[in-house]
Amino acid sequence: MGSLNGQVAFITGAARGQGRSHAVRLAAEGADIIGVDICADISSTGYPMGSAEELDETVALVEAEGGKMLASIADVRDYPALKAVLDAGVEHFGRLDIVCVNAGIATMAFRELTDDEDLQLWTDVLDVNLVGAFHTAKAAIGHLIAGNRGGSIVFTSSTAGLIGFGGMQGGGLGYAASKHGIVGLMRTLANALAPHSIRVNSVHPTGVNTMMAVNPAMTEFLENYPGGGPHLQNPLPVQLLEPEDISAAIAYLVSDAGKYVTGVTLPVDAGFCNKL
Ligand SMILES: NC(=O)c1ccc[n+]([C@@H]2O[C@H](COP(=O)([O-])OP(=O)(O)OC[C@H]3O[C@@H](n4cnc5c(N)ncnc54)[C@H](O)[C@@H]3O)[C@@H](O)[C@H]2O)c1
């Protein structure tokens, strides 16, 4: 018996990286998965998004853990599409218990941008990371309340959601603003949904070994960031966490072990936010 036997989790950004890892971990704990990913590139990121093939691979990995997964392509910016996918998933599995608001993009750029490009990076990152997070929660809350069994929502923010980090350009500022915005969303929903025994928390990872952090655009940004390399240096002797390290924190937050934990910003950051 896993800690999540019989439960159903909705995960955005499930094709690869942390979203895939959360799907596999929650399936290993006994949950079935409703997963979505955009599976199409967003030009302002400078690195590829997950693909349909990668989303299929996540399904195979979930099945290897003995779970079931309904995977669909949807953009979290498109509320009607996202809601339709989730509604179909809840219809299919018959319930919803857990929501991992994970899909996100980074739009750091160090090169000089035109004003138009700068504004576009700000708009894109806010749309995906913050508006998309709101869409995901909004699509799910009605199902969680209707289930009348409580539930758990975990937003994936960032260390950039707790401290100022990201650079002077629209994309980097937007990343930090979007990840701080998620905290406001999380805290307010935690209060509003507590009477329904629905818990709402956020996790704040330091650098994680995924395409978002390990790509030429991000490397160039970090190398040119004022002060340079120290921004990837965590007090604990680890440079990049693995997606499974974040999944472990999420598995705790959504399980019965975390039943009285709500409204919490949980850094999974090897001490990054605490350093001088
Ligand atoms: N990697 C890091 O260093 C790091 C650190 C802190 C926080 N985070 C956050 O963790 C989350 C997961 O990122 P990751 O590290 O797994 O990166 P990733 O780029 O490997 O995975 C993100 C996934 O989200 C999907 N996605 C992006 N935009 C989408 C949209 N509009 N609609 C649906 N799906 C979309 C992508 O296709 C991709 O599969 C993000 O919210 C990110 O901001 C990452």
PDB file of C-alpha atoms and ligand atoms in Angstrom:
ATOM      1  CA  MET A   1       0.000   0.000   0.000  1.00  0.00           C
ATOM      2  CA  GLY A   2       1.487   3.359  -1.020  1.00  0.00           C
ATOM      3  CA  SER A   3       0.810   6.553   0.900  1.00  0.00           C
ATOM      4  CA  LEU A   4      -1.415   7.806  -1.949  1.00  0.00           C
ATOM      5  CA  ASN A   5      -3.267   4.627  -2.847  1.00  0.00           C
ATOM      6  CA  GLY A   6      -6.460   5.337  -4.801  1.00  0.00           C
ATOM      7  CA  GLN A   7      -5.729   9.057  -5.165  1.00  0.00           C
ATOM      8  CA  VAL A   8      -5.502  11.055  -8.389  1.00  0.00           C
ATOM      9  CA  ALA A   9      -2.953  13.802  -9.090  1.00  0.00           C
ATOM     10  CA  PHE A  10      -3.038  16.520 -11.755  1.00  0.00           C
ATOM     11  CA  ILE A  11       0.446  17.600 -12.877  1.00  0.00           C
ATOM     12  CA  THR A  12       1.300  20.370 -15.358  1.00  0.00           C
ATOM     13  CA  GLY A  13       4.553  20.304 -17.301  1.00  0.00           C
ATOM     14  CA  ALA A  14       4.610  16.510 -17.077  1.00  0.00           C
ATOM     15  CA  ALA A  15       6.618  15.687 -20.219  1.00  0.00           C
ATOM     16  CA  ARG A  16      10.030  15.856 -18.588  1.00  0.00           C
ATOM     17  CA  GLY A  17      12.115  17.288 -15.761  1.00  0.00           C
ATOM     18  CA  GLN A  18      10.483  17.826 -12.395  1.00  0.00           C
ATOM     19  CA  GLY A  19       6.927  17.262 -13.672  1.00  0.00           C
ATOM     20  CA  ARG A  20       7.869  13.823 -14.960  1.00  0.00           C
ATOM     21  CA  SER A  21       9.666  13.008 -11.731  1.00  0.00           C
ATOM     22  CA  HIS A  22       6.615  14.052  -9.667  1.00  0.00           C
ATOM     23  CA  ALA A  23       4.381  11.838 -11.847  1.00  0.00           C
ATOM     24  CA  VAL A  24       6.645   8.824 -11.351  1.00  0.00           C
ATOM     25  CA  ARG A  25       7.037   9.413  -7.599  1.00  0.00           C
ATOM     26  CA  LEU A  26       3.339   9.953  -6.933  1.00  0.00           C
ATOM     27  CA  ALA A  27       2.528   6.868  -9.054  1.00  0.00           C
ATOM     28  CA  ALA A  28       5.008   4.879  -6.968  1.00  0.00           C
ATOM     29  CA  GLU A  29       3.015   6.014  -3.919  1.00  0.00           C
ATOM     30  CA  GLY A  30      -0.166   4.645  -5.517  1.00  0.00           C
ATOM     31  CA  ALA A  31      -1.672   7.678  -7.295  1.00  0.00           C
ATOM     32  CA  ASP A  32      -3.007   7.800 -10.838  1.00  0.00           C
ATOM     33  CA  ILE A  33      -1.936  10.788 -12.885  1.00  0.00           C
ATOM     34  CA  ILE A  34      -3.605  13.363 -15.118  1.00  0.00           C
ATOM     35  CA  GLY A  35      -0.718  15.065 -16.911  1.00  0.00           C
ATOM     36  CA  VAL A  36      -0.467  17.942 -19.357  1.00  0.00           C
ATOM     37  CA  ASP A  37       2.357  19.576 -21.228  1.00  0.00           C
ATOM     38  CA  ILE A  38       2.535  22.194 -23.983  1.00  0.00           C
ATOM     39  CA  CYS A  39       4.791  19.996 -26.168  1.00  0.00           C
ATOM     40  CA  ALA A  40       5.620  23.000 -28.342  1.00  0.00           C
ATOM     41  CA  ASP A  41       8.388  25.554 -28.126  1.00  0.00           C
ATOM     42  CA  ILE A  42       8.032  29.092 -26.718  1.00  0.00           C
ATOM     43  CA  SER A  43      10.546  31.215 -28.615  1.00  0.00           C
ATOM     44  CA  SER A  44      11.381  33.641 -25.799  1.00  0.00           C
ATOM     45  CA  THR A  45      12.892  30.874 -23.641  1.00  0.00           C
ATOM     46  CA  GLY A  46      15.857  30.104 -25.922  1.00  0.00           C
ATOM     47  CA  TYR A  47      15.638  26.372 -25.095  1.00  0.00           C
ATOM     48  CA  PRO A  48      13.201  23.662 -26.227  1.00  0.00           C
ATOM     49  CA  MET A  49      10.078  22.699 -24.308  1.00  0.00           C
ATOM     50  CA  GLY A  50       9.087  19.085 -23.657  1.00  0.00           C
ATOM     51  CA  SER A  51       7.895  16.991 -26.611  1.00  0.00           C
ATOM     52  CA  ALA A  52       4.981  14.640 -27.253  1.00  0.00           C
ATOM     53  CA  GLU A  53       7.471  11.749 -27.306  1.00  0.00           C
ATOM     54  CA  GLU A  54       8.753  12.764 -23.862  1.00  0.00           C
ATOM     55  CA  LEU A  55       5.179  12.961 -22.570  1.00  0.00           C
ATOM     56  CA  ASP A  56       4.610   9.394 -23.861  1.00  0.00           C
ATOM     57  CA  GLU A  57       7.771   8.330 -22.072  1.00  0.00           C
ATOM     58  CA  THR A  58       6.412   9.779 -18.812  1.00  0.00           C
ATOM     59  CA  VAL A  59       3.281   7.654 -19.285  1.00  0.00           C
ATOM     60  CA  ALA A  60       5.455   4.549 -19.752  1.00  0.00           C
ATOM     61  CA  LEU A  61       7.457   5.379 -16.610  1.00  0.00           C
ATOM     62  CA  VAL A  62       4.264   5.871 -14.579  1.00  0.00           C
ATOM     63  CA  GLU A  63       2.934   2.543 -15.861  1.00  0.00           C
ATOM     64  CA  ALA A  64       6.209   0.884 -14.900  1.00  0.00           C
ATOM     65  CA  GLU A  65       5.429   1.975 -11.321  1.00  0.00           C
ATOM     66  CA  GLY A  66       2.027   0.297 -11.589  1.00  0.00           C
ATOM     67  CA  GLY A  67       0.123   3.566 -12.074  1.00  0.00           C
ATOM     68  CA  LYS A  68      -2.181   4.824 -14.783  1.00  0.00           C
ATOM     69  CA  MET A  69      -1.715   8.143 -16.541  1.00  0.00           C
ATOM     70  CA  LEU A  70      -3.957  10.143 -18.839  1.00  0.00           C
ATOM     71  CA  ALA A  71      -1.657  12.516 -20.731  1.00  0.00           C
ATOM     72  CA  SER A  72      -2.750  15.410 -22.922  1.00  0.00           C
ATOM     73  CA  ILE A  73      -1.200  18.296 -24.751  1.00  0.00           C
ATOM     74  CA  ALA A  74      -2.402  21.649 -23.421  1.00  0.00           C
ATOM     75  CA  ASP A  75      -0.961  25.093 -22.777  1.00  0.00           C
ATOM     76  CA  VAL A  76      -1.532  26.357 -19.225  1.00  0.00           C
ATOM     77  CA  ARG A  77      -2.104  29.818 -20.740  1.00  0.00           C
ATOM     78  CA  ASP A  78      -5.217  28.470 -22.499  1.00  0.00           C
ATOM     79  CA  TYR A  79      -7.760  28.138 -19.668  1.00  0.00           C
ATOM     80  CA  PRO A  80     -10.572  26.467 -21.657  1.00  0.00           C
ATOM     81  CA  ALA A  81      -8.159  23.853 -23.071  1.00  0.00           C
ATOM     82  CA  LEU A  82      -6.590  23.186 -19.673  1.00  0.00           C
ATOM     83  CA  LYS A  83      -9.988  22.902 -17.988  1.00  0.00           C
ATOM     84  CA  ALA A  84     -11.267  20.515 -20.692  1.00  0.00           C
ATOM     85  CA  VAL A  85      -8.258  18.231 -20.200  1.00  0.00           C
ATOM     86  CA  LEU A  86      -8.660  18.200 -16.422  1.00  0.00           C
ATOM     87  CA  ASP A  87     -12.419  17.692 -16.586  1.00  0.00           C
ATOM     88  CA  ALA A  88     -11.887  14.707 -18.908  1.00  0.00           C
ATOM     89  CA  GLY A  89      -9.252  13.303 -16.542  1.00  0.00           C
ATOM     90  CA  VAL A  90     -11.484  13.622 -13.497  1.00  0.00           C
ATOM     91  CA  GLU A  91     -14.324  12.011 -15.464  1.00  0.00           C
ATOM     92  CA  HIS A  92     -11.962   9.172 -16.420  1.00  0.00           C
ATOM     93  CA  PHE A  93     -10.508   8.478 -12.965  1.00  0.00           C
ATOM     94  CA  GLY A  94     -13.550   9.571 -10.948  1.00  0.00           C
ATOM     95  CA  ARG A  95     -11.822  11.937  -8.522  1.00  0.00           C
ATOM     96  CA  LEU A  96      -9.080  14.509  -7.916  1.00  0.00           C
ATOM     97  CA  ASP A  97      -6.953  14.795  -4.778  1.00  0.00           C
ATOM     98  CA  ILE A  98      -3.610  16.400  -5.624  1.00  0.00           C
ATOM     99  CA  VAL A  99      -2.512  19.252  -7.892  1.00  0.00           C
ATOM    100  CA  CYS A 100       1.131  19.921  -8.803  1.00  0.00           C
ATOM    101  CA  VAL A 101       1.291  23.376 -10.366  1.00  0.00           C
ATOM    102  CA  ASN A 102       4.656  22.753 -11.974  1.00  0.00           C
ATOM    103  CA  ALA A 103       4.754  24.011 -15.586  1.00  0.00           C
ATOM    104  CA  GLY A 104       7.050  26.972 -15.988  1.00  0.00           C
ATOM    105  CA  ILE A 105       9.551  28.703 -18.224  1.00  0.00           C
ATOM    106  CA  ALA A 106      12.691  30.776 -17.684  1.00  0.00           C
ATOM    107  CA  THR A 107      13.304  33.710 -19.972  1.00  0.00           C
ATOM    108  CA  MET A 108      16.640  34.983 -18.742  1.00  0.00           C
ATOM    109  CA  ALA A 109      18.617  36.775 -21.436  1.00  0.00           C
ATOM    110  CA  PHE A 110      21.879  38.557 -20.938  1.00  0.00           C
ATOM    111  CA  ARG A 111      22.353  40.024 -24.408  1.00  0.00           C
ATOM    112  CA  GLU A 112      21.004  43.495 -25.191  1.00  0.00           C
ATOM    113  CA  LEU A 113      17.319  43.299 -26.077  1.00  0.00           C
ATOM    114  CA  THR A 114      15.176  45.664 -28.080  1.00  0.00           C
ATOM    115  CA  ASP A 115      12.382  47.229 -26.037  1.00  0.00           C
ATOM    116  CA  ASP A 116       9.862  45.048 -27.830  1.00  0.00           C
ATOM    117  CA  GLU A 117      11.814  41.874 -27.031  1.00  0.00           C
ATOM    118  CA  ASP A 118      12.208  42.925 -23.400  1.00  0.00           C
ATOM    119  CA  LEU A 119       8.459  43.489 -23.010  1.00  0.00           C
ATOM    120  CA  GLN A 120       7.733  40.180 -24.740  1.00  0.00           C
ATOM    121  CA  LEU A 121       9.944  38.227 -22.330  1.00  0.00           C
ATOM    122  CA  TRP A 122       8.174  39.824 -19.351  1.00  0.00           C
ATOM    123  CA  THR A 123       4.752  39.045 -20.813  1.00  0.00           C
ATOM    124  CA  ASP A 124       5.595  35.453 -21.740  1.00  0.00           C
ATOM    125  CA  VAL A 125       7.059  34.489 -18.383  1.00  0.00           C
ATOM    126  CA  LEU A 126       4.238  36.102 -16.401  1.00  0.00           C
ATOM    127  CA  ASP A 127       1.661  34.434 -18.654  1.00  0.00           C
ATOM    128  CA  VAL A 128       3.075  30.943 -18.308  1.00  0.00           C
ATOM    129  CA  ASN A 129       4.354  30.978 -14.725  1.00  0.00           C
ATOM    130  CA  LEU A 130       1.746  33.086 -12.935  1.00  0.00           C
ATOM    131  CA  VAL A 131      -1.374  33.259 -15.105  1.00  0.00           C
ATOM    132  CA  GLY A 132      -0.850  29.566 -15.952  1.00  0.00           C
ATOM    133  CA  ALA A 133      -0.539  28.725 -12.242  1.00  0.00           C
ATOM    134  CA  PHE A 134      -3.782  30.579 -11.539  1.00  0.00           C
ATOM    135  CA  HIS A 135      -5.493  28.748 -14.419  1.00  0.00           C
ATOM    136  CA  THR A 136      -4.316  25.395 -13.068  1.00  0.00           C
ATOM    137  CA  ALA A 137      -5.587  26.101  -9.567  1.00  0.00           C
ATOM    138  CA  LYS A 138      -8.842  27.560 -10.866  1.00  0.00           C
ATOM    139  CA  ALA A 139      -9.517  24.532 -13.072  1.00  0.00           C
ATOM    140  CA  ALA A 140      -8.881  22.154 -10.166  1.00  0.00           C
ATOM    141  CA  ILE A 141     -10.456  23.792  -7.106  1.00  0.00           C
ATOM    142  CA  GLY A 142     -14.068  22.965  -8.032  1.00  0.00           C
ATOM    143  CA  HIS A 143     -13.168  19.283  -8.404  1.00  0.00           C
ATOM    144  CA  LEU A 144     -11.309  19.212  -5.079  1.00  0.00           C
ATOM    145  CA  ILE A 145     -14.208  20.843  -3.224  1.00  0.00           C
ATOM    146  CA  ALA A 146     -16.792  18.624  -4.934  1.00  0.00           C
ATOM    147  CA  GLY A 147     -14.828  15.506  -3.898  1.00  0.00           C
ATOM    148  CA  ASN A 148     -15.364  16.513  -0.257  1.00  0.00           C
ATOM    149  CA  ARG A 149     -12.260  14.568   0.789  1.00  0.00           C
ATOM    150  CA  GLY A 150      -9.890  17.504   1.271  1.00  0.00           C
ATOM    151  CA  GLY A 151      -6.885  17.675  -1.003  1.00  0.00           C
ATOM    152  CA  SER A 152      -3.503  19.209  -1.585  1.00  0.00           C
ATOM    153  CA  ILE A 153      -2.166  21.788  -4.024  1.00  0.00           C
ATOM    154  CA  VAL A 154       1.579  22.354  -4.376  1.00  0.00           C
ATOM    155  CA  PHE A 155       2.864  25.262  -6.426  1.00  0.00           C
ATOM    156  CA  THR A 156       6.405  25.050  -7.752  1.00  0.00           C
ATOM    157  CA  SER A 157       7.935  28.448  -7.203  1.00  0.00           C
ATOM    158  CA  SER A 158      11.728  28.935  -6.973  1.00  0.00           C
ATOM    159  CA  THR A 159      14.394  30.471  -4.782  1.00  0.00           C
ATOM    160  CA  ALA A 160      13.607  33.436  -7.068  1.00  0.00           C
ATOM    161  CA  GLY A 161      10.175  33.440  -5.400  1.00  0.00           C
ATOM    162  CA  LEU A 162      11.730  34.208  -2.007  1.00  0.00           C
ATOM    163  CA  ILE A 163      14.732  36.434  -2.767  1.00  0.00           C
ATOM    164  CA  GLY A 164      15.689  38.901  -5.483  1.00  0.00           C
ATOM    165  CA  PHE A 165      17.479  37.061  -8.273  1.00  0.00           C
ATOM    166  CA  GLY A 166      17.074  37.257 -12.014  1.00  0.00           C
ATOM    167  CA  GLY A 167      18.799  40.245 -13.568  1.00  0.00           C
ATOM    168  CA  MET A 168      17.703  43.591 -14.955  1.00  0.00           C
ATOM    169  CA  GLN A 169      15.885  42.526 -18.106  1.00  0.00           C
ATOM    170  CA  GLY A 170      12.195  41.839 -18.509  1.00  0.00           C
ATOM    171  CA  GLY A 171      12.579  38.061 -18.671  1.00  0.00           C
ATOM    172  CA  GLY A 172      14.643  37.722 -15.505  1.00  0.00           C
ATOM    173  CA  LEU A 173      12.632  40.299 -13.589  1.00  0.00           C
ATOM    174  CA  GLY A 174       9.490  38.591 -14.817  1.00  0.00           C
ATOM    175  CA  TYR A 175      10.731  35.198 -13.628  1.00  0.00           C
ATOM    176  CA  ALA A 176      11.277  36.539 -10.098  1.00  0.00           C
ATOM    177  CA  ALA A 177       7.985  38.469 -10.168  1.00  0.00           C
ATOM    178  CA  SER A 178       6.061  35.414 -11.371  1.00  0.00           C
ATOM    179  CA  LYS A 179       7.589  33.168  -8.721  1.00  0.00           C
ATOM    180  CA  HIS A 180       6.909  35.741  -5.963  1.00  0.00           C
ATOM    181  CA  GLY A 181       3.367  36.096  -7.331  1.00  0.00           C
ATOM    182  CA  ILE A 182       2.846  32.379  -6.871  1.00  0.00           C
ATOM    183  CA  VAL A 183       3.491  32.849  -3.141  1.00  0.00           C
ATOM    184  CA  GLY A 184       0.624  35.348  -2.899  1.00  0.00           C
ATOM    185  CA  LEU A 185      -1.636  32.972  -4.789  1.00  0.00           C
ATOM    186  CA  MET A 186      -0.597  30.079  -2.561  1.00  0.00           C
ATOM    187  CA  ARG A 187      -1.019  31.935   0.732  1.00  0.00           C
ATOM    188  CA  THR A 188      -4.419  33.340  -0.165  1.00  0.00           C
ATOM    189  CA  LEU A 189      -5.726  29.998  -1.421  1.00  0.00           C
ATOM    190  CA  ALA A 190      -4.395  28.270   1.711  1.00  0.00           C
ATOM    191  CA  ASN A 191      -6.625  30.523   3.819  1.00  0.00           C
ATOM    192  CA  ALA A 192      -9.613  30.300   1.495  1.00  0.00           C
ATOM    193  CA  LEU A 193      -9.535  26.521   1.103  1.00  0.00           C
ATOM    194  CA  ALA A 194      -8.672  25.515   4.671  1.00  0.00           C
ATOM    195  CA  PRO A 195     -12.370  25.104   5.634  1.00  0.00           C
ATOM    196  CA  HIS A 196     -12.524  22.391   2.939  1.00  0.00           C
ATOM    197  CA  SER A 197      -9.411  20.650   4.362  1.00  0.00           C
ATOM    198  CA  ILE A 198      -7.615  21.508   1.139  1.00  0.00           C
ATOM    199  CA  ARG A 199      -3.993  22.338   1.881  1.00  0.00           C
ATOM    200  CA  VAL A 200      -1.970  24.690  -0.304  1.00  0.00           C
ATOM    201  CA  ASN A 201       1.826  25.047  -0.180  1.00  0.00           C
ATOM    202  CA  SER A 202       4.751  26.018  -2.393  1.00  0.00           C
ATOM    203  CA  VAL A 203       8.187  24.517  -2.955  1.00  0.00           C
ATOM    204  CA  HIS A 204      11.210  26.670  -3.783  1.00  0.00           C
ATOM    205  CA  PRO A 205      13.989  24.726  -5.510  1.00  0.00           C
ATOM    206  CA  THR A 206      17.514  25.945  -6.080  1.00  0.00           C
ATOM    207  CA  GLY A 207      19.063  24.930  -9.433  1.00  0.00           C
ATOM    208  CA  VAL A 208      17.730  21.563 -10.591  1.00  0.00           C
ATOM    209  CA  ASN A 209      19.306  19.332 -13.217  1.00  0.00           C
ATOM    210  CA  THR A 210      16.704  19.825 -15.972  1.00  0.00           C
ATOM    211  CA  MET A 211      16.630  21.459 -19.400  1.00  0.00           C
ATOM    212  CA  MET A 212      15.543  24.761 -17.821  1.00  0.00           C
ATOM    213  CA  ALA A 213      18.747  25.112 -15.826  1.00  0.00           C
ATOM    214  CA  VAL A 214      21.148  23.225 -18.072  1.00  0.00           C
ATOM    215  CA  ASN A 215      21.056  24.873 -21.507  1.00  0.00           C
ATOM    216  CA  PRO A 216      23.317  27.332 -23.331  1.00  0.00           C
ATOM    217  CA  ALA A 217      20.998  30.344 -22.785  1.00  0.00           C
ATOM    218  CA  MET A 218      20.946  29.830 -18.999  1.00  0.00           C
ATOM    219  CA  THR A 219      24.679  29.108 -18.858  1.00  0.00           C
ATOM    220  CA  GLU A 220      25.393  32.363 -20.695  1.00  0.00           C
ATOM    221  CA  PHE A 221      23.061  34.264 -18.368  1.00  0.00           C
ATOM    222  CA  LEU A 222      24.691  32.842 -15.230  1.00  0.00           C
ATOM    223  CA  GLU A 223      28.225  33.421 -16.503  1.00  0.00           C
ATOM    224  CA  ASN A 224      27.413  37.082 -17.127  1.00  0.00           C
ATOM    225  CA  TYR A 225      25.325  37.683 -14.014  1.00  0.00           C
ATOM    226  CA  PRO A 226      26.902  40.313 -11.737  1.00  0.00           C
ATOM    227  CA  GLY A 227      29.074  38.321  -9.374  1.00  0.00           C
ATOM    228  CA  GLY A 228      28.976  35.361 -11.729  1.00  0.00           C
ATOM    229  CA  GLY A 229      29.141  31.760 -10.591  1.00  0.00           C
ATOM    230  CA  PRO A 230      28.365  32.248  -6.867  1.00  0.00           C
ATOM    231  CA  HIS A 231      24.688  32.434  -7.766  1.00  0.00           C
ATOM    232  CA  LEU A 232      24.714  28.725  -8.431  1.00  0.00           C
ATOM    233  CA  GLN A 233      26.674  27.939  -5.274  1.00  0.00           C
ATOM    234  CA  ASN A 234      24.614  26.429  -2.503  1.00  0.00           C
ATOM    235  CA  PRO A 235      25.921  26.278   1.077  1.00  0.00           C
ATOM    236  CA  LEU A 236      25.455  22.508   1.079  1.00  0.00           C
ATOM    237  CA  PRO A 237      28.063  20.939  -1.207  1.00  0.00           C
ATOM    238  CA  VAL A 238      25.814  20.255  -4.212  1.00  0.00           C
ATOM    239  CA  GLN A 239      25.627  22.363  -7.354  1.00  0.00           C
ATOM    240  CA  LEU A 240      22.426  21.053  -8.911  1.00  0.00           C
ATOM    241  CA  LEU A 241      19.656  19.087  -7.238  1.00  0.00           C
ATOM    242  CA  GLU A 242      17.982  16.228  -9.075  1.00  0.00           C
ATOM    243  CA  PRO A 243      14.251  16.371  -9.942  1.00  0.00           C
ATOM    244  CA  GLU A 244      13.681  13.463  -7.542  1.00  0.00           C
ATOM    245  CA  ASP A 245      14.848  15.672  -4.655  1.00  0.00           C
ATOM    246  CA  ILE A 246      11.949  18.042  -5.297  1.00  0.00           C
ATOM    247  CA  SER A 247       9.539  15.130  -5.778  1.00  0.00           C
ATOM    248  CA  ALA A 248      10.469  13.862  -2.308  1.00  0.00           C
ATOM    249  CA  ALA A 249       9.378  17.173  -0.755  1.00  0.00           C
ATOM    250  CA  ILE A 250       6.153  17.112  -2.758  1.00  0.00           C
ATOM    251  CA  ALA A 251       5.442  13.499  -1.794  1.00  0.00           C
ATOM    252  CA  TYR A 252       5.649  14.610   1.852  1.00  0.00           C
ATOM    253  CA  LEU A 253       3.497  17.724   1.407  1.00  0.00           C
ATOM    254  CA  VAL A 254       0.673  15.856  -0.358  1.00  0.00           C
ATOM    255  CA  SER A 255       0.724  12.831   1.965  1.00  0.00           C
ATOM    256  CA  ASP A 256      -1.008  12.261   5.266  1.00  0.00           C
ATOM    257  CA  ALA A 257       2.310  13.021   6.984  1.00  0.00           C
ATOM    258  CA  GLY A 258       1.793  16.655   5.958  1.00  0.00           C
ATOM    259  CA  LYS A 259      -1.882  16.775   6.919  1.00  0.00           C
ATOM    260  CA  TYR A 260      -1.524  19.900   9.072  1.00  0.00           C
ATOM    261  CA  VAL A 261       0.958  21.705   6.814  1.00  0.00           C
ATOM    262  CA  THR A 262      -0.606  24.502   4.805  1.00  0.00           C
ATOM    263  CA  GLY A 263       0.363  27.998   3.694  1.00  0.00           C
ATOM    264  CA  VAL A 264       4.044  27.069   3.804  1.00  0.00           C
ATOM    265  CA  THR A 265       6.856  28.216   1.494  1.00  0.00           C
ATOM    266  CA  LEU A 266       9.221  25.224   1.612  1.00  0.00           C
ATOM    267  CA  PRO A 267      12.712  25.845   0.235  1.00  0.00           C
ATOM    268  CA  VAL A 268      14.362  22.759  -1.243  1.00  0.00           C
ATOM    269  CA  ASP A 269      17.486  24.733  -1.882  1.00  0.00           C
ATOM    270  CA  ALA A 270      20.536  23.272  -0.143  1.00  0.00           C
ATOM    271  CA  GLY A 271      20.594  26.439   1.985  1.00  0.00           C
ATOM    272  CA  PHE A 272      20.657  28.903  -0.955  1.00  0.00           C
ATOM    273  CA  CYS A 273      18.089  31.360   0.435  1.00  0.00           C
ATOM    274  CA  ASN A 274      19.624  31.343   3.897  1.00  0.00           C
ATOM    275  CA  LYS A 275      23.171  32.216   2.879  1.00  0.00           C
ATOM    276  CA  LEU A 276      24.623  35.638   3.561  1.00  0.00           C
TER     277      LEU A 276
HETATM  278  N1  LIG B   1      15.364  23.739 -13.101  1.00  0.00           N
HETATM  279  C1  LIG B   1      15.575  24.629 -12.148  1.00  0.00           C
HETATM  280  O1  LIG B   1      16.728  24.981 -11.834  1.00  0.00           O
HETATM  281  C2  LIG B   1      14.407  25.216 -11.401  1.00  0.00           C
HETATM  282  C3  LIG B   1      14.665  25.885 -10.189  1.00  0.00           C
HETATM  283  C4  LIG B   1      13.595  26.428  -9.479  1.00  0.00           C
HETATM  284  C5  LIG B   1      12.312  26.288  -9.950  1.00  0.00           C
HETATM  285  N2  LIG B   1      12.087  25.637 -11.125  1.00  0.00           N
HETATM  286  C6  LIG B   1      10.700  25.491 -11.572  1.00  0.00           C
HETATM  287  O2  LIG B   1      10.383  24.124 -11.646  1.00  0.00           O
HETATM  288  C7  LIG B   1       9.307  23.912 -12.584  1.00  0.00           C
HETATM  289  C8  LIG B   1       9.646  22.749 -13.495  1.00  0.00           C
HETATM  290  O3  LIG B   1      10.746  23.097 -14.317  1.00  0.00           O
HETATM  291  P1  LIG B   1      11.864  22.059 -14.774  1.00  0.00           P
HETATM  292  O4  LIG B   1      13.090  22.371 -14.008  1.00  0.00           O
HETATM  293  O5  LIG B   1      11.325  20.674 -14.716  1.00  0.00           O
HETATM  294  O6  LIG B   1      12.106  22.552 -16.278  1.00  0.00           O
HETATM  295  P2  LIG B   1      11.755  21.868 -17.693  1.00  0.00           P
HETATM  296  O7  LIG B   1      11.926  22.957 -18.683  1.00  0.00           O
HETATM  297  O8  LIG B   1      12.566  20.633 -17.858  1.00  0.00           O
HETATM  298  O9  LIG B   1      10.252  21.400 -17.571  1.00  0.00           O
HETATM  299  C9  LIG B   1       9.156  22.284 -17.681  1.00  0.00           C
HETATM  300  C10 LIG B   1       8.034  21.571 -18.413  1.00  0.00           C
HETATM  301  O10 LIG B   1       6.911  22.475 -18.459  1.00  0.00           O
HETATM  302  C11 LIG B   1       6.382  22.467 -19.771  1.00  0.00           C
HETATM  303  N3  LIG B   1       5.710  23.756 -20.047  1.00  0.00           N
HETATM  304  C12 LIG B   1       6.312  24.959 -20.213  1.00  0.00           C
HETATM  305  N4  LIG B   1       5.410  25.888 -20.524  1.00  0.00           N
HETATM  306  C13 LIG B   1       4.199  25.268 -20.543  1.00  0.00           C
HETATM  307  C14 LIG B   1       2.880  25.713 -20.804  1.00  0.00           C
HETATM  308  N5  LIG B   1       2.636  26.988 -21.163  1.00  0.00           N
HETATM  309  N6  LIG B   1       1.859  24.830 -20.716  1.00  0.00           N
HETATM  310  C15 LIG B   1       2.119  23.530 -20.393  1.00  0.00           C
HETATM  311  N7  LIG B   1       3.360  23.041 -20.166  1.00  0.00           N
HETATM  312  C16 LIG B   1       4.392  23.907 -20.221  1.00  0.00           C
HETATM  313  C17 LIG B   1       7.590  22.242 -20.670  1.00  0.00           C
HETATM  314  O11 LIG B   1       7.247  21.766 -21.966  1.00  0.00           O
HETATM  315  C18 LIG B   1       8.413  21.243 -19.854  1.00  0.00           C
HETATM  316  O12 LIG B   1       8.070  19.908 -20.170  1.00  0.00           O
HETATM  317  C19 LIG B   1       9.129  25.266 -13.271  1.00  0.00           C
HETATM  318  O13 LIG B   1       8.010  25.927 -12.727  1.00  0.00           O
HETATM  319  C20 LIG B   1      10.405  26.020 -12.947  1.00  0.00           C
HETATM  320  O14 LIG B   1      10.232  27.416 -12.976  1.00  0.00           O
HETATM  321  C21 LIG B   1      13.104  25.104 -11.845  1.00  0.00           C
END
